[in-house]
Short mmCIF file of N, CA and C in Angstrom, two decimals:
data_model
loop_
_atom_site.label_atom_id
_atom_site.label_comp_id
_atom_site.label_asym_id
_atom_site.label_seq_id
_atom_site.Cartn_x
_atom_site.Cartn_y
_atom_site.Cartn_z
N UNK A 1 18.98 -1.86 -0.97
CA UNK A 1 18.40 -0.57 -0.70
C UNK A 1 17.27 -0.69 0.32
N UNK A 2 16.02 -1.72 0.12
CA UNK A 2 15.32 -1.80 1.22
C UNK A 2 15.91 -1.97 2.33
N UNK A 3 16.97 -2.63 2.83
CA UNK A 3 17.25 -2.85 3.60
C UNK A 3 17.98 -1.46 4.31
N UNK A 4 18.38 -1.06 3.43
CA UNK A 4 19.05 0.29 4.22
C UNK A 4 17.84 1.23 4.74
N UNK A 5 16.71 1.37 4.26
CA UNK A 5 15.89 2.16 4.40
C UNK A 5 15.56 1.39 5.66
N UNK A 6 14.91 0.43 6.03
CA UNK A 6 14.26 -0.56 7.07
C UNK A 6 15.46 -0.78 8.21
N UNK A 7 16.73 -0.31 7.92
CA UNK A 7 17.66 -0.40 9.44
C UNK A 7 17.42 1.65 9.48
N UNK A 8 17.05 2.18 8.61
CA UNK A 8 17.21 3.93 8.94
C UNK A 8 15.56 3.90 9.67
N UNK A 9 15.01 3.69 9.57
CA UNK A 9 13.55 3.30 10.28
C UNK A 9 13.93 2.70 11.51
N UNK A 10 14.12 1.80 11.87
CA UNK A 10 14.76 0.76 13.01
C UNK A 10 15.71 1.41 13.61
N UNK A 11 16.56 2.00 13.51
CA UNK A 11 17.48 2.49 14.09
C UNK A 11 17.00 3.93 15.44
N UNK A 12 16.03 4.31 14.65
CA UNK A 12 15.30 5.54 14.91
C UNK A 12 13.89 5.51 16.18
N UNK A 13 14.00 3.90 15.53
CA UNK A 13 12.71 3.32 16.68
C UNK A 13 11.30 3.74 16.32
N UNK A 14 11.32 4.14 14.74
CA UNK A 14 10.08 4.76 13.88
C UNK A 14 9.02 3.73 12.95
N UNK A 15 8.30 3.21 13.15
CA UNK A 15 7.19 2.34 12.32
C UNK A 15 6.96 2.52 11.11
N UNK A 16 7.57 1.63 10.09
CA UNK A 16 6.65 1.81 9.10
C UNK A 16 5.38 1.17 9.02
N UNK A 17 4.35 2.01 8.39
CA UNK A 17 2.71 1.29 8.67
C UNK A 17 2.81 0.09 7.37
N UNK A 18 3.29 0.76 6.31
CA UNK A 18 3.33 -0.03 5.27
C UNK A 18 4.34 -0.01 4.06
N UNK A 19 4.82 -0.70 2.70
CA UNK A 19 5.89 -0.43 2.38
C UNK A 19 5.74 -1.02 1.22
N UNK A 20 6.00 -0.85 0.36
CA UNK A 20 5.35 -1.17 -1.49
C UNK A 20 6.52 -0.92 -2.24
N UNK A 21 7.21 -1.48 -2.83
CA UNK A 21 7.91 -1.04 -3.63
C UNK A 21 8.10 -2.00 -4.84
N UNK A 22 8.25 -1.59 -5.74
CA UNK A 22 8.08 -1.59 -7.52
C UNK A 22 8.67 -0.65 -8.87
N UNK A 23 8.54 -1.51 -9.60
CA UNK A 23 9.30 -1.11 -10.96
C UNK A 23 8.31 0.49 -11.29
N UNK A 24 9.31 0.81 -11.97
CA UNK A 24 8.44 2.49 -12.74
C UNK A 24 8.38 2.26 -14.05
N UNK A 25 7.91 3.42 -14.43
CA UNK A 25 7.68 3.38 -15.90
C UNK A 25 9.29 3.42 -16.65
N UNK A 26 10.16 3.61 -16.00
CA UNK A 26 11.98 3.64 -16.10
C UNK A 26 12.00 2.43 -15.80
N UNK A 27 12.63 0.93 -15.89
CA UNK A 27 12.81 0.02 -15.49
C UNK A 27 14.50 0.35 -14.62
N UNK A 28 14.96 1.24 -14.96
CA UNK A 28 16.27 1.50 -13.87
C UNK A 28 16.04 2.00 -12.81
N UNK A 29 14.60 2.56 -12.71
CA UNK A 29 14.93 2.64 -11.29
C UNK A 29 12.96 2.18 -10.43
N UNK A 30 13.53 1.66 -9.40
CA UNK A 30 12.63 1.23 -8.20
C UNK A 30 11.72 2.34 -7.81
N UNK A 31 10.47 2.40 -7.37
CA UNK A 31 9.62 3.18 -6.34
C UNK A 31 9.44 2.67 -5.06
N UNK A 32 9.89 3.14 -3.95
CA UNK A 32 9.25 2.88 -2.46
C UNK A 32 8.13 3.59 -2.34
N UNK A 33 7.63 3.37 -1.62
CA UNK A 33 6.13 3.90 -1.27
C UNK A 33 5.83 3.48 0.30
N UNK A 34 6.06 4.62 0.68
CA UNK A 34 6.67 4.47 2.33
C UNK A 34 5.20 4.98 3.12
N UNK A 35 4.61 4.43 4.00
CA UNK A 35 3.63 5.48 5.18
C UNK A 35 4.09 4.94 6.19
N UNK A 36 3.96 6.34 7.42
CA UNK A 36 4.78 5.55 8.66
C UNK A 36 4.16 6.93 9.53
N UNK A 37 3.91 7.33 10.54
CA UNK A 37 2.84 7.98 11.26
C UNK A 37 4.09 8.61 12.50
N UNK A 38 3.88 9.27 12.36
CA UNK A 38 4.72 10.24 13.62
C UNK A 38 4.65 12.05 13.54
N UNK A 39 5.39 12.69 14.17
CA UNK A 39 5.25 13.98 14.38
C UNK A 39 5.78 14.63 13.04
N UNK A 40 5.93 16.11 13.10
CA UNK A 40 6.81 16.63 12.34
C UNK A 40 8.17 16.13 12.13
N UNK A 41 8.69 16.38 13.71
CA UNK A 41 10.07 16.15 13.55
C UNK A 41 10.13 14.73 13.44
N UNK A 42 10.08 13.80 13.69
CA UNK A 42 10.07 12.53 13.13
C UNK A 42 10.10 12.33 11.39
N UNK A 43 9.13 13.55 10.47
CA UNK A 43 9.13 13.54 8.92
C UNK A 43 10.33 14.20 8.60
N UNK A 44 10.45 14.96 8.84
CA UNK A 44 11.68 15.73 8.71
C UNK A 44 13.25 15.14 8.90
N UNK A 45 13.09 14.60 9.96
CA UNK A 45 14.34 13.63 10.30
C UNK A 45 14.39 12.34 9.57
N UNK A 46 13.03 11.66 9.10
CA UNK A 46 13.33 10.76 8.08
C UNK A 46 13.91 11.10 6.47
N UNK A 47 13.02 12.17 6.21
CA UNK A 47 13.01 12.85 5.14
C UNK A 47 14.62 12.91 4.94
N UNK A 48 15.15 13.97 5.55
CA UNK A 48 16.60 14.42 5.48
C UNK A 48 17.62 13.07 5.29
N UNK A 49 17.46 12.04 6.19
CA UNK A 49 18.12 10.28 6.29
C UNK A 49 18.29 10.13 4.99
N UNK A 50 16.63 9.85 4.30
CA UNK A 50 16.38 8.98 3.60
C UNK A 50 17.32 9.82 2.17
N UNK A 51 17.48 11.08 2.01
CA UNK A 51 17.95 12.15 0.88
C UNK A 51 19.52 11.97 0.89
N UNK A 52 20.03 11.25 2.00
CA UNK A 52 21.78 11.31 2.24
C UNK A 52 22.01 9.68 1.73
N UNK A 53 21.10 8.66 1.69
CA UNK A 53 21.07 7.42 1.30
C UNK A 53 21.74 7.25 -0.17
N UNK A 54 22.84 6.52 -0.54
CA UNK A 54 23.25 6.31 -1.85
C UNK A 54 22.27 6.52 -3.01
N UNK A 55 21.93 5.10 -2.89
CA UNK A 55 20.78 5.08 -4.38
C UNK A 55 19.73 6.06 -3.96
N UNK A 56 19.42 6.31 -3.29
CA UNK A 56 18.03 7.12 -2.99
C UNK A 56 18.05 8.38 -4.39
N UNK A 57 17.56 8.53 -5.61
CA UNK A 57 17.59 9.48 -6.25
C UNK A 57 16.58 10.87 -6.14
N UNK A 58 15.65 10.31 -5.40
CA UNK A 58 14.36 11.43 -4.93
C UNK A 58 14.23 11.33 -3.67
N UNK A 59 13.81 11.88 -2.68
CA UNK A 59 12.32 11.84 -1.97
C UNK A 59 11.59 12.63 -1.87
N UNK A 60 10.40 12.30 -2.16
CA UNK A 60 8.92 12.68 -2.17
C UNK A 60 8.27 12.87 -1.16
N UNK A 61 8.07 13.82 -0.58
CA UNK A 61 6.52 13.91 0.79
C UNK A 61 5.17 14.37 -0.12
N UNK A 62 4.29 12.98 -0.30
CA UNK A 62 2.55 13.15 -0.46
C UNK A 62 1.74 13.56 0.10
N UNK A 63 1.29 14.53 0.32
CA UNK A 63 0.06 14.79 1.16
C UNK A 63 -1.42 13.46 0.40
N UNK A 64 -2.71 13.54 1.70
CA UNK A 64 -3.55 12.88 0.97
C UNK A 64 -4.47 13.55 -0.38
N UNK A 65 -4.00 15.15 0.14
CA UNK A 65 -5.10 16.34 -0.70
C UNK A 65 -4.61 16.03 -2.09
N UNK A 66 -3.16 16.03 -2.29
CA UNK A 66 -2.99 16.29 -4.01
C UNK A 66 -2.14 15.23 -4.38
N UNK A 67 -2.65 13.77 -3.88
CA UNK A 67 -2.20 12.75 -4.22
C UNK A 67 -3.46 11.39 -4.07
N UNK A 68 -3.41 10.90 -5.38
CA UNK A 68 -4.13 8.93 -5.01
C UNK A 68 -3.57 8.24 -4.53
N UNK A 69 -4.14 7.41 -3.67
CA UNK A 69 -3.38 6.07 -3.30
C UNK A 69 -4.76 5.05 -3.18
N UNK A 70 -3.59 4.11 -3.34
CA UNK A 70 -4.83 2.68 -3.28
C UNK A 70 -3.89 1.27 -2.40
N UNK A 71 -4.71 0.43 -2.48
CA UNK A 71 -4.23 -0.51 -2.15
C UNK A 71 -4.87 -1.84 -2.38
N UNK A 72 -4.41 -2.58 -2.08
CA UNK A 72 -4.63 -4.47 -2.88
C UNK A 72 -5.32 -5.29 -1.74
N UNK A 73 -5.95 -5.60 -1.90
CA UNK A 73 -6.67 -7.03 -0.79
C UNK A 73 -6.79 -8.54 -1.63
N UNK A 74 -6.33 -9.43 -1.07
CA UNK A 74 -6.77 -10.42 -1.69
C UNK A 74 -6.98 -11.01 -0.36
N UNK A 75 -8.22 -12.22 -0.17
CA UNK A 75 -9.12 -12.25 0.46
C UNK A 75 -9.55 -13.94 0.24
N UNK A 76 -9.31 -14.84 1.09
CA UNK A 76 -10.02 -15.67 0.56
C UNK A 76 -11.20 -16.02 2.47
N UNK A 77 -12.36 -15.99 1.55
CA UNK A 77 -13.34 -15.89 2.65
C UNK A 77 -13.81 -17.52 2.82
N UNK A 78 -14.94 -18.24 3.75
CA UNK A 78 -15.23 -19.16 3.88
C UNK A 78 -16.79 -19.15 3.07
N UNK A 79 -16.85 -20.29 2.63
CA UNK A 79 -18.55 -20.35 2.45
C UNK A 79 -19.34 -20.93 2.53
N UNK A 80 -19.97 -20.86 3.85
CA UNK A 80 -21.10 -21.66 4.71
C UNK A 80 -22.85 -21.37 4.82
N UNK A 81 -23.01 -20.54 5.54
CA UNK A 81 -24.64 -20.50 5.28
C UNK A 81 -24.33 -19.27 4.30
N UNK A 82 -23.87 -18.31 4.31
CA UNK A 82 -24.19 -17.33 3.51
C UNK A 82 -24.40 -17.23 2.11
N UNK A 83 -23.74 -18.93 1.56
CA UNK A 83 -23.49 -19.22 0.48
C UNK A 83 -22.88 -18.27 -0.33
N UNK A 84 -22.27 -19.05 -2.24
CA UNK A 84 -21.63 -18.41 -3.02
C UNK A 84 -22.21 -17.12 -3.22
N UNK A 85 -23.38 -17.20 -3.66
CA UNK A 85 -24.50 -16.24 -3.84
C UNK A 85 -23.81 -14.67 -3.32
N UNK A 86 -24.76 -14.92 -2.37
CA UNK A 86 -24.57 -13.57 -0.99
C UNK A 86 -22.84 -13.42 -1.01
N UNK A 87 -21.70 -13.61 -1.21
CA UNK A 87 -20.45 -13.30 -0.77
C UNK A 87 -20.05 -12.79 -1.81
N UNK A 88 -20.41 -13.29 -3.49
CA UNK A 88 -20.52 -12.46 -4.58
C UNK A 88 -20.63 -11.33 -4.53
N UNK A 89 -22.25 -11.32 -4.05
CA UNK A 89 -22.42 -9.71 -4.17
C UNK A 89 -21.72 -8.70 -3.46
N UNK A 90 -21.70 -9.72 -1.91
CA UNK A 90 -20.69 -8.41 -1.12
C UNK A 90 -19.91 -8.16 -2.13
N UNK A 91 -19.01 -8.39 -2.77
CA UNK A 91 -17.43 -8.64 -3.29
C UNK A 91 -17.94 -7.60 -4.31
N UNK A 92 -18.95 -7.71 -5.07
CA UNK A 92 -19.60 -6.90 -6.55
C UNK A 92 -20.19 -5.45 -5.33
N UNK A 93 -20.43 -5.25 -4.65
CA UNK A 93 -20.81 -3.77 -4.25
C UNK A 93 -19.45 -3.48 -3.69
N UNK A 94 -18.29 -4.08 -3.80
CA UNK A 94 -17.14 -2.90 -3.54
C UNK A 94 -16.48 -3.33 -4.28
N UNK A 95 -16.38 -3.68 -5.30
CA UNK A 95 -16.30 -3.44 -7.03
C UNK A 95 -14.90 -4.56 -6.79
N UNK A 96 -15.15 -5.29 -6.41
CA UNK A 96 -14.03 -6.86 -6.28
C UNK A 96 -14.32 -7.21 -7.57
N UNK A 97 -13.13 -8.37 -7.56
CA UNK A 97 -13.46 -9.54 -8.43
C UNK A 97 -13.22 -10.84 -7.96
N UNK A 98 -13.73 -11.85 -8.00
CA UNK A 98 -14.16 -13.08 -7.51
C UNK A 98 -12.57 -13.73 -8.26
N UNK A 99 -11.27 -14.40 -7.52
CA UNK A 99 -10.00 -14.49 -8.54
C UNK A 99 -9.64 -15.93 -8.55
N UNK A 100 -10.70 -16.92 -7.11
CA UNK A 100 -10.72 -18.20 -7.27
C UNK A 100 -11.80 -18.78 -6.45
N UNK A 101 -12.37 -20.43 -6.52
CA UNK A 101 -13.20 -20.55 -5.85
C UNK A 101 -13.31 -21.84 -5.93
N UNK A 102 -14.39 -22.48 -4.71
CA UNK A 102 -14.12 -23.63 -4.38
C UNK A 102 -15.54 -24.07 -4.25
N UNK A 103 -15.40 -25.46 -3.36
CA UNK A 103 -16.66 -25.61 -2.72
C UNK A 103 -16.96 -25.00 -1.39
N UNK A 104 -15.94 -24.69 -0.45
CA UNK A 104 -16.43 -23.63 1.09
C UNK A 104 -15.24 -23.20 0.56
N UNK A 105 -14.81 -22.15 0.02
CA UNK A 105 -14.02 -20.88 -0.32
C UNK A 105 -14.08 -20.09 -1.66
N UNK A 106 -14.21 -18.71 -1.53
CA UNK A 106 -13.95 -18.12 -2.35
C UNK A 106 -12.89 -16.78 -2.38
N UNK A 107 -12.17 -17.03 -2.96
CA UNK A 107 -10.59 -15.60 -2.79
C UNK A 107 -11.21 -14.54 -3.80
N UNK A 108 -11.06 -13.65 -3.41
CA UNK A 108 -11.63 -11.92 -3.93
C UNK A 108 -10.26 -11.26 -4.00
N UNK A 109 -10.36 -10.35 -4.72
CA UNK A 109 -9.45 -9.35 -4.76
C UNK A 109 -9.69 -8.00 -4.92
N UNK A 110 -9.76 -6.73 -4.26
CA UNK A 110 -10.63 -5.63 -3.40
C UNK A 110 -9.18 -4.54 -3.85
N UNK A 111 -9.70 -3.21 -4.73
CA UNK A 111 -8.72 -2.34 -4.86
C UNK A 111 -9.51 -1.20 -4.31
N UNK A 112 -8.81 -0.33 -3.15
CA UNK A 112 -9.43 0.95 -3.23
C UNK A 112 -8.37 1.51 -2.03
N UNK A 113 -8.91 2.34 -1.40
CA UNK A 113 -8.37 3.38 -0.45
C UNK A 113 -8.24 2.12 0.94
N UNK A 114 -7.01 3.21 2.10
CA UNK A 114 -7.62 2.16 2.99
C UNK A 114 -8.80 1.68 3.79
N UNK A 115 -9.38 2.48 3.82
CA UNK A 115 -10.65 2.64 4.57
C UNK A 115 -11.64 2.09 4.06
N UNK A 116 -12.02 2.01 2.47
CA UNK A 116 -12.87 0.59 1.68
C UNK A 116 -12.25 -0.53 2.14
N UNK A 117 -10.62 -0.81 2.02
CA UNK A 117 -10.17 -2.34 2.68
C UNK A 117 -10.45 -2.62 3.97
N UNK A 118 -10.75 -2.05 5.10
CA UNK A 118 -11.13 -2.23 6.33
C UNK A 118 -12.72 -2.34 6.18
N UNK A 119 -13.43 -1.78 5.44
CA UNK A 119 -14.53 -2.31 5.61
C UNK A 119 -15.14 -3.29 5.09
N UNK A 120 -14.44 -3.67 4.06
CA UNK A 120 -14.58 -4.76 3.71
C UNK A 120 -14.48 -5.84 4.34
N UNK A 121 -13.08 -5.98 4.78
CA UNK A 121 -12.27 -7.14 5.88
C UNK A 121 -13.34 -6.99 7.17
N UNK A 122 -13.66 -5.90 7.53
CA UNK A 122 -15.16 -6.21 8.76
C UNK A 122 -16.50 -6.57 8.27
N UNK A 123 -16.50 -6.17 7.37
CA UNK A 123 -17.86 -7.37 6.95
C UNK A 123 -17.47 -8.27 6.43
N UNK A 124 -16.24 -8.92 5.91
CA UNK A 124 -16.05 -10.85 5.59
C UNK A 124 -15.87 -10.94 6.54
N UNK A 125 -15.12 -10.36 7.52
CA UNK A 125 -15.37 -11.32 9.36
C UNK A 125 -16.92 -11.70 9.72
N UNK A 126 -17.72 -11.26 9.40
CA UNK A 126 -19.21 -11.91 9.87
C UNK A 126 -19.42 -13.26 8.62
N UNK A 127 -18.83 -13.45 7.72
CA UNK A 127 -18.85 -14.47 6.78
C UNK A 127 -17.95 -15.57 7.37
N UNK A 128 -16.99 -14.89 7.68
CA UNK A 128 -15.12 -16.05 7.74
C UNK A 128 -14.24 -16.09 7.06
N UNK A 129 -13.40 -15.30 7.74
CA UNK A 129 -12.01 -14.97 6.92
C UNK A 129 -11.18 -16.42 6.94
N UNK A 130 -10.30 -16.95 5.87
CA UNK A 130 -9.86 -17.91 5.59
C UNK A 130 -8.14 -17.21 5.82
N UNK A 131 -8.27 -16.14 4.78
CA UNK A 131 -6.81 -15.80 5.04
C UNK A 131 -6.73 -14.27 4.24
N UNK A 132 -5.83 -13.33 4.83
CA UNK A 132 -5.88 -12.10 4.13
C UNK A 132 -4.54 -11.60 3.33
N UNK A 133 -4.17 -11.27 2.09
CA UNK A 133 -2.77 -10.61 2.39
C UNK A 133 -3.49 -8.90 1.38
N UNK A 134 -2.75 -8.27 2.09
CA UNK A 134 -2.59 -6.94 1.69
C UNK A 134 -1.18 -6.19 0.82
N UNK A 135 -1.45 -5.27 -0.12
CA UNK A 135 -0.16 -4.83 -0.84
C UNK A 135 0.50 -3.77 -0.28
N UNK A 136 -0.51 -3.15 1.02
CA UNK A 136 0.57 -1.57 0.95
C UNK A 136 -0.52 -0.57 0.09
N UNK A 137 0.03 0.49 0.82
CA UNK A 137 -0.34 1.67 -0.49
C UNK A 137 0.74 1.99 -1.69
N UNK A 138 0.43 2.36 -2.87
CA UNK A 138 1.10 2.89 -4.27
C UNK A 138 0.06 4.22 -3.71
N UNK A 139 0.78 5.02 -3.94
CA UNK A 139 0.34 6.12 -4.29
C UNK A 139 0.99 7.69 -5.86
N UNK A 140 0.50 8.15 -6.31
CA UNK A 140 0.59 8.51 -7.14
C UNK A 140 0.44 10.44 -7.27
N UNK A 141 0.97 11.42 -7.72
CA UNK A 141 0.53 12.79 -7.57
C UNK A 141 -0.63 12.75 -8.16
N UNK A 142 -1.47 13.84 -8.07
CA UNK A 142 -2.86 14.37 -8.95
C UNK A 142 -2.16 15.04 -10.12
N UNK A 143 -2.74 15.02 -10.84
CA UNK A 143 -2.84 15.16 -12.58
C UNK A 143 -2.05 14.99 -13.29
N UNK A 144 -1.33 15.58 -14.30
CA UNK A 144 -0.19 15.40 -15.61
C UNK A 144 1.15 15.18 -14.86
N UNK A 145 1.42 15.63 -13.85
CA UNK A 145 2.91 16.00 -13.37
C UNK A 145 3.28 14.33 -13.15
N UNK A 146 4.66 14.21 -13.63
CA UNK A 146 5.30 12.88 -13.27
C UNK A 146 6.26 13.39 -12.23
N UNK A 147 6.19 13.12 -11.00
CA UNK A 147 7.53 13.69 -10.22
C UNK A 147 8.56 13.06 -9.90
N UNK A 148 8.41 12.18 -10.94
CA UNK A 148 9.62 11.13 -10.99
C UNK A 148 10.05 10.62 -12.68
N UNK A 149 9.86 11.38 -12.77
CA UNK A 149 9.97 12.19 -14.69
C UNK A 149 11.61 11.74 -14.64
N UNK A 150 12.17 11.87 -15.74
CA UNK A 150 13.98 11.22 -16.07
C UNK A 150 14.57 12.87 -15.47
N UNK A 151 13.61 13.88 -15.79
CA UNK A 151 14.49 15.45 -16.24
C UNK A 151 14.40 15.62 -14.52
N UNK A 152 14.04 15.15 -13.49
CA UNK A 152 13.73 15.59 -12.30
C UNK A 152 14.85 14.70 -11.47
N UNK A 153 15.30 13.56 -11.75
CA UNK A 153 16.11 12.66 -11.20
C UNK A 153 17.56 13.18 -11.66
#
């Protein structure tokens, strides 16, 4: 299935920015979690693709207004003059957790929007980035509604 989705993207000559996909609260069926930046007609023309796709049982368009999303950083920084100390705290004022550590390294792991992960990743560049990987956005609707409920599929 990813793969069909990633040649309907490719084919089209359309970017995905990022791409997440995972188990649901259904273990039968998968979530994609697609962002990819273009015009109307570009959403629309994916949209429609992606709805004619076999397994595809939904698709969903999120706005940012009435939907969360987050995303994953794990982070392992260098640690030289700034010491353990000081790279802690960065990590503790954007509500990290410290997930391994060394004598010159420590790996963090950073959940929030994208725009906390970029600022983060620009202030460990004045420390020393060792190595970064990122998850993608999950994103989720606002409040009670499951829109991927069994009675909706």
């Amino acid at each position: 299935m990813l793969n069909r989705v990633a040649s309907l993207y490719a084919k089209r000559g359309y970017n995905i920015d990022s791409l997440t996909v995972g188990e649901t609260e259904n273990p039968a069926y998968s979530r994609m979690t697609i962002i990819s930046t273009g015009d109307d007609y570009m959403k629309n023309q994916v949209l429609r693709q992606l709805q004619k796709l076999h397994d595809v049982k939904m698709v969903v368009l999120l706005d940012k207004e009435s939907s969360v999303s987050v995303e994953q950083l794990l982070i392992k920084l260098k640690v030289n003059g700034a010491g353990k100390q000081a790279i802690s705290d960065m990590i503790n004022d954007y509500g990290g957790k410290v997930m391994d550590f060394g004598g010159d390294f420590i790996t963090a792991e950073i959940t929030g929007g994208s725009d906390k992960i970029e600022r983060f990743i620009d202030l460990a560049r004045e420390v020393g980035i060792l190595e970064v990987c990122r998850s993608g956005l999950v994103s989720v609707i606002c409040g009670t509604e499951n829109i991927l409920s069994v009675e909706n599929i």
